[in-house]
């Protein structure tokens, strides 16, 4: 039933948009688009979505990060939105996705990274994969971003950049 639809967009559009999508789509594919409805716990409102090539992260308004798919920050690769256990004690404020990696920052100014990639994980060239979120040695981070092979973290007037040589002139 339309009442069980629980993927929500933050107000002021949540009620209008949710009802409009359910009424118009009735949970059926529409004119060539492949989409589906994602069920989340009641009262979870999504403020940001980040998607890599094989996984998705949803940031809730209250700072919880849900994810699913390959390299999604879980020891296993869930097929439905699941809170990332390693981040439950942190209030997440921002999240970004590269081709196969994610980066997020917390209310405390910490940054965490996970996934797969050369150099974009910020852990040196020996570590090419992190199954679960790993803290970065950065302080006072307020925003994060990512491209397919690079990661970014903002602290005050500084922006840390690592990953692809084409963006910062070096490999780390």
PDB file of C-alpha atoms in Angstrom:
ATOM      1  CA  UNK A   1       0.000   0.000   0.000  1.00  0.00           C
ATOM      2  CA  UNK A   2       1.157   3.585  -0.515  1.00  0.00           C
ATOM      3  CA  UNK A   3       1.251   4.075   3.266  1.00  0.00           C
ATOM      4  CA  UNK A   4       4.153   1.613   3.583  1.00  0.00           C
ATOM      5  CA  UNK A   5       6.380   3.718   1.325  1.00  0.00           C
ATOM      6  CA  UNK A   6       9.116   5.061   3.573  1.00  0.00           C
ATOM      7  CA  UNK A   7      11.908   6.624   1.517  1.00  0.00           C
ATOM      8  CA  UNK A   8      11.503  10.267   2.441  1.00  0.00           C
ATOM      9  CA  UNK A   9      12.826  13.584   1.215  1.00  0.00           C
ATOM     10  CA  UNK A  10      13.370  16.269   3.852  1.00  0.00           C
ATOM     11  CA  UNK A  11      10.570  18.814   4.396  1.00  0.00           C
ATOM     12  CA  UNK A  12       9.068  20.983   3.073  1.00  0.00           C
ATOM     13  CA  UNK A  13       8.614  18.602   0.143  1.00  0.00           C
ATOM     14  CA  UNK A  14       8.446  15.242   1.915  1.00  0.00           C
ATOM     15  CA  UNK A  15       4.681  14.744   2.154  1.00  0.00           C
ATOM     16  CA  UNK A  16       3.862  16.213  -1.251  1.00  0.00           C
ATOM     17  CA  UNK A  17       6.688  14.464  -3.097  1.00  0.00           C
ATOM     18  CA  UNK A  18       6.202  11.099  -1.373  1.00  0.00           C
ATOM     19  CA  UNK A  19       2.469  11.066  -2.086  1.00  0.00           C
ATOM     20  CA  UNK A  20       2.976  12.276  -5.661  1.00  0.00           C
ATOM     21  CA  UNK A  21       5.564   9.568  -6.407  1.00  0.00           C
ATOM     22  CA  UNK A  22       3.426   6.804  -4.903  1.00  0.00           C
ATOM     23  CA  UNK A  23       0.209   8.004  -6.567  1.00  0.00           C
ATOM     24  CA  UNK A  24       1.759   8.522 -10.001  1.00  0.00           C
ATOM     25  CA  UNK A  25       4.080   5.533 -10.044  1.00  0.00           C
ATOM     26  CA  UNK A  26       2.106   3.076  -7.961  1.00  0.00           C
ATOM     27  CA  UNK A  27       5.377   1.174  -7.422  1.00  0.00           C
ATOM     28  CA  UNK A  28       5.649   0.340 -11.119  1.00  0.00           C
ATOM     29  CA  UNK A  29       8.488   1.219 -13.533  1.00  0.00           C
ATOM     30  CA  UNK A  30       7.643   4.289 -15.577  1.00  0.00           C
ATOM     31  CA  UNK A  31       8.424   4.910 -19.260  1.00  0.00           C
ATOM     32  CA  UNK A  32      11.835   3.285 -19.479  1.00  0.00           C
ATOM     33  CA  UNK A  33      13.186   4.352 -16.081  1.00  0.00           C
ATOM     34  CA  UNK A  34      14.511   1.642 -13.799  1.00  0.00           C
ATOM     35  CA  UNK A  35      13.885   2.695 -10.217  1.00  0.00           C
ATOM     36  CA  UNK A  36      12.653   1.136  -7.041  1.00  0.00           C
ATOM     37  CA  UNK A  37      11.397   2.151  -3.656  1.00  0.00           C
ATOM     38  CA  UNK A  38      13.698   1.861  -0.665  1.00  0.00           C
ATOM     39  CA  UNK A  39      12.198   1.001   2.709  1.00  0.00           C
ATOM     40  CA  UNK A  40      13.773   2.642   5.753  1.00  0.00           C
ATOM     41  CA  UNK A  41      12.741   2.636   9.405  1.00  0.00           C
ATOM     42  CA  UNK A  42       9.883   4.988  10.273  1.00  0.00           C
ATOM     43  CA  UNK A  43      10.811   8.609  10.906  1.00  0.00           C
ATOM     44  CA  UNK A  44      14.075   8.425   8.961  1.00  0.00           C
ATOM     45  CA  UNK A  45      14.347  11.466   6.728  1.00  0.00           C
ATOM     46  CA  UNK A  46      17.120  11.574   4.157  1.00  0.00           C
ATOM     47  CA  UNK A  47      19.090  14.795   3.747  1.00  0.00           C
ATOM     48  CA  UNK A  48      21.759  13.590   1.285  1.00  0.00           C
ATOM     49  CA  UNK A  49      22.429  10.717  -1.099  1.00  0.00           C
ATOM     50  CA  UNK A  50      25.894   9.640  -2.297  1.00  0.00           C
ATOM     51  CA  UNK A  51      26.357   6.880  -4.855  1.00  0.00           C
ATOM     52  CA  UNK A  52      29.432   5.027  -6.062  1.00  0.00           C
ATOM     53  CA  UNK A  53      29.460   2.669  -9.022  1.00  0.00           C
ATOM     54  CA  UNK A  54      28.186  -0.246  -6.914  1.00  0.00           C
ATOM     55  CA  UNK A  55      26.749   1.128  -3.659  1.00  0.00           C
ATOM     56  CA  UNK A  56      24.671   3.905  -2.146  1.00  0.00           C
ATOM     57  CA  UNK A  57      24.873   5.881   1.096  1.00  0.00           C
ATOM     58  CA  UNK A  58      21.931   7.800   2.559  1.00  0.00           C
ATOM     59  CA  UNK A  59      22.561  10.439   5.235  1.00  0.00           C
ATOM     60  CA  UNK A  60      19.640  11.051   7.566  1.00  0.00           C
ATOM     61  CA  UNK A  61      18.810  14.448   9.057  1.00  0.00           C
ATOM     62  CA  UNK A  62      19.765  13.134  12.506  1.00  0.00           C
ATOM     63  CA  UNK A  63      23.264  12.101  11.379  1.00  0.00           C
ATOM     64  CA  UNK A  64      22.877   8.367  10.757  1.00  0.00           C
ATOM     65  CA  UNK A  65      24.426   6.891   7.648  1.00  0.00           C
ATOM     66  CA  UNK A  66      22.678   4.006   5.872  1.00  0.00           C
ATOM     67  CA  UNK A  67      24.273   2.148   2.984  1.00  0.00           C
ATOM     68  CA  UNK A  68      24.052  -0.942   0.826  1.00  0.00           C
ATOM     69  CA  UNK A  69      25.943  -2.599  -1.998  1.00  0.00           C
ATOM     70  CA  UNK A  70      29.590  -3.436  -2.623  1.00  0.00           C
ATOM     71  CA  UNK A  71      32.165  -1.376  -0.637  1.00  0.00           C
ATOM     72  CA  UNK A  72      29.311   0.062   1.462  1.00  0.00           C
ATOM     73  CA  UNK A  73      31.147   0.160   4.807  1.00  0.00           C
ATOM     74  CA  UNK A  74      29.826  -3.141   6.129  1.00  0.00           C
ATOM     75  CA  UNK A  75      31.798  -6.372   6.655  1.00  0.00           C
ATOM     76  CA  UNK A  76      29.223  -7.954   4.331  1.00  0.00           C
ATOM     77  CA  UNK A  77      27.531  -6.292   1.361  1.00  0.00           C
ATOM     78  CA  UNK A  78      23.871  -5.779   2.317  1.00  0.00           C
ATOM     79  CA  UNK A  79      21.231  -5.455  -0.381  1.00  0.00           C
ATOM     80  CA  UNK A  80      19.025  -3.083   1.597  1.00  0.00           C
ATOM     81  CA  UNK A  81      19.773   0.185   3.464  1.00  0.00           C
ATOM     82  CA  UNK A  82      21.578  -0.720   6.667  1.00  0.00           C
ATOM     83  CA  UNK A  83      23.069   1.622   9.289  1.00  0.00           C
ATOM     84  CA  UNK A  84      26.869   1.557   9.171  1.00  0.00           C
ATOM     85  CA  UNK A  85      27.715   0.073  12.570  1.00  0.00           C
ATOM     86  CA  UNK A  86      31.200   1.604  12.777  1.00  0.00           C
ATOM     87  CA  UNK A  87      29.676   5.097  12.556  1.00  0.00           C
ATOM     88  CA  UNK A  88      26.672   4.742  14.896  1.00  0.00           C
ATOM     89  CA  UNK A  89      28.396   6.612  17.736  1.00  0.00           C
ATOM     90  CA  UNK A  90      29.197   9.576  15.456  1.00  0.00           C
ATOM     91  CA  UNK A  91      26.862  12.239  14.167  1.00  0.00           C
ATOM     92  CA  UNK A  92      27.591  12.311  10.443  1.00  0.00           C
ATOM     93  CA  UNK A  93      27.249  15.735   8.802  1.00  0.00           C
ATOM     94  CA  UNK A  94      28.402  15.086   5.217  1.00  0.00           C
ATOM     95  CA  UNK A  95      29.091  12.166   2.885  1.00  0.00           C
ATOM     96  CA  UNK A  96      30.505  11.865  -0.637  1.00  0.00           C
ATOM     97  CA  UNK A  97      31.213   8.997  -3.031  1.00  0.00           C
ATOM     98  CA  UNK A  98      33.885   8.249  -5.582  1.00  0.00           C
ATOM     99  CA  UNK A  99      33.833   5.399  -8.088  1.00  0.00           C
ATOM    100  CA  UNK A 100      34.352   2.747  -5.404  1.00  0.00           C
ATOM    101  CA  UNK A 101      34.896   4.667  -2.174  1.00  0.00           C
ATOM    102  CA  UNK A 102      33.095   6.879   0.345  1.00  0.00           C
ATOM    103  CA  UNK A 103      34.233   9.655   2.664  1.00  0.00           C
ATOM    104  CA  UNK A 104      32.246  11.260   5.472  1.00  0.00           C
ATOM    105  CA  UNK A 105      32.735  13.767   8.271  1.00  0.00           C
ATOM    106  CA  UNK A 106      31.267  14.017  11.752  1.00  0.00           C
ATOM    107  CA  UNK A 107      29.930  16.680  14.112  1.00  0.00           C
ATOM    108  CA  UNK A 108      33.223  16.351  16.008  1.00  0.00           C
ATOM    109  CA  UNK A 109      35.241  17.287  12.891  1.00  0.00           C
ATOM    110  CA  UNK A 110      36.539  13.781  12.241  1.00  0.00           C
ATOM    111  CA  UNK A 111      36.698  12.222   8.773  1.00  0.00           C
ATOM    112  CA  UNK A 112      36.263   8.552   7.844  1.00  0.00           C
ATOM    113  CA  UNK A 113      36.918   6.788   4.557  1.00  0.00           C
ATOM    114  CA  UNK A 114      36.227   3.295   3.170  1.00  0.00           C
ATOM    115  CA  UNK A 115      35.913   1.382  -0.072  1.00  0.00           C
ATOM    116  CA  UNK A 116      38.420   0.537  -2.767  1.00  0.00           C
ATOM    117  CA  UNK A 117      40.895   2.558  -4.800  1.00  0.00           C
ATOM    118  CA  UNK A 118      44.484   3.570  -5.472  1.00  0.00           C
ATOM    119  CA  UNK A 119      45.590   6.550  -3.367  1.00  0.00           C
ATOM    120  CA  UNK A 120      42.048   7.974  -2.941  1.00  0.00           C
ATOM    121  CA  UNK A 121      41.716   6.273   0.470  1.00  0.00           C
ATOM    122  CA  UNK A 122      44.428   8.493   1.960  1.00  0.00           C
ATOM    123  CA  UNK A 123      46.181   5.526   3.568  1.00  0.00           C
ATOM    124  CA  UNK A 124      49.316   5.375   1.400  1.00  0.00           C
ATOM    125  CA  UNK A 125      49.837   3.218  -1.641  1.00  0.00           C
ATOM    126  CA  UNK A 126      49.957  -0.053   0.339  1.00  0.00           C
ATOM    127  CA  UNK A 127      46.270   0.031   1.330  1.00  0.00           C
ATOM    128  CA  UNK A 128      43.934  -0.305  -1.630  1.00  0.00           C
ATOM    129  CA  UNK A 129      40.778  -1.459   0.149  1.00  0.00           C
ATOM    130  CA  UNK A 130      38.989  -0.744   3.450  1.00  0.00           C
ATOM    131  CA  UNK A 131      35.883  -2.832   4.171  1.00  0.00           C
ATOM    132  CA  UNK A 132      34.671  -0.596   7.003  1.00  0.00           C
ATOM    133  CA  UNK A 133      35.114   3.128   7.772  1.00  0.00           C
ATOM    134  CA  UNK A 134      38.624   4.054   8.861  1.00  0.00           C
ATOM    135  CA  UNK A 135      39.468   7.397  10.506  1.00  0.00           C
ATOM    136  CA  UNK A 136      41.664   9.845   8.621  1.00  0.00           C
ATOM    137  CA  UNK A 137      44.337  11.785  10.474  1.00  0.00           C
ATOM    138  CA  UNK A 138      42.628  15.132   9.819  1.00  0.00           C
ATOM    139  CA  UNK A 139      41.061  17.574  12.275  1.00  0.00           C
ATOM    140  CA  UNK A 140      38.149  20.023  12.186  1.00  0.00           C
ATOM    141  CA  UNK A 141      36.691  18.691   8.943  1.00  0.00           C
ATOM    142  CA  UNK A 142      33.435  20.404   7.995  1.00  0.00           C
ATOM    143  CA  UNK A 143      32.772  19.121   4.456  1.00  0.00           C
ATOM    144  CA  UNK A 144      33.886  16.326   2.154  1.00  0.00           C
ATOM    145  CA  UNK A 145      33.778  15.604  -1.575  1.00  0.00           C
ATOM    146  CA  UNK A 146      35.004  12.910  -3.938  1.00  0.00           C
ATOM    147  CA  UNK A 147      35.580  12.231  -7.614  1.00  0.00           C
ATOM    148  CA  UNK A 148      36.059   8.824  -9.153  1.00  0.00           C
ATOM    149  CA  UNK A 149      39.713   8.646  -8.011  1.00  0.00           C
ATOM    150  CA  UNK A 150      40.186  11.496  -5.533  1.00  0.00           C
ATOM    151  CA  UNK A 151      38.996  12.630  -2.117  1.00  0.00           C
ATOM    152  CA  UNK A 152      38.631  16.077  -0.555  1.00  0.00           C
ATOM    153  CA  UNK A 153      38.168  17.336   2.989  1.00  0.00           C
ATOM    154  CA  UNK A 154      37.603  20.955   4.070  1.00  0.00           C
ATOM    155  CA  UNK A 155      38.970  22.346   7.339  1.00  0.00           C
ATOM    156  CA  UNK A 156      38.519  26.092   7.864  1.00  0.00           C
ATOM    157  CA  UNK A 157      40.127  27.824   4.874  1.00  0.00           C
ATOM    158  CA  UNK A 158      42.088  24.707   3.872  1.00  0.00           C
ATOM    159  CA  UNK A 159      41.125  21.921   1.511  1.00  0.00           C
ATOM    160  CA  UNK A 160      42.954  18.601   1.696  1.00  0.00           C
ATOM    161  CA  UNK A 161      43.122  16.769  -1.646  1.00  0.00           C
ATOM    162  CA  UNK A 162      44.492  13.297  -2.309  1.00  0.00           C
ATOM    163  CA  UNK A 163      44.160  10.681  -5.002  1.00  0.00           C
ATOM    164  CA  UNK A 164      44.381  11.212  -8.748  1.00  0.00           C
ATOM    165  CA  UNK A 165      47.600  12.824  -9.999  1.00  0.00           C
ATOM    166  CA  UNK A 166      45.621  14.954 -12.425  1.00  0.00           C
ATOM    167  CA  UNK A 167      44.008  16.933  -9.574  1.00  0.00           C
ATOM    168  CA  UNK A 168      46.877  17.631  -7.208  1.00  0.00           C
ATOM    169  CA  UNK A 169      50.073  16.956  -9.112  1.00  0.00           C
ATOM    170  CA  UNK A 170      51.180  13.970  -7.006  1.00  0.00           C
ATOM    171  CA  UNK A 171      49.930  10.532  -6.142  1.00  0.00           C
ATOM    172  CA  UNK A 172      49.238  11.053  -2.437  1.00  0.00           C
TER     173      UNK A 172
END
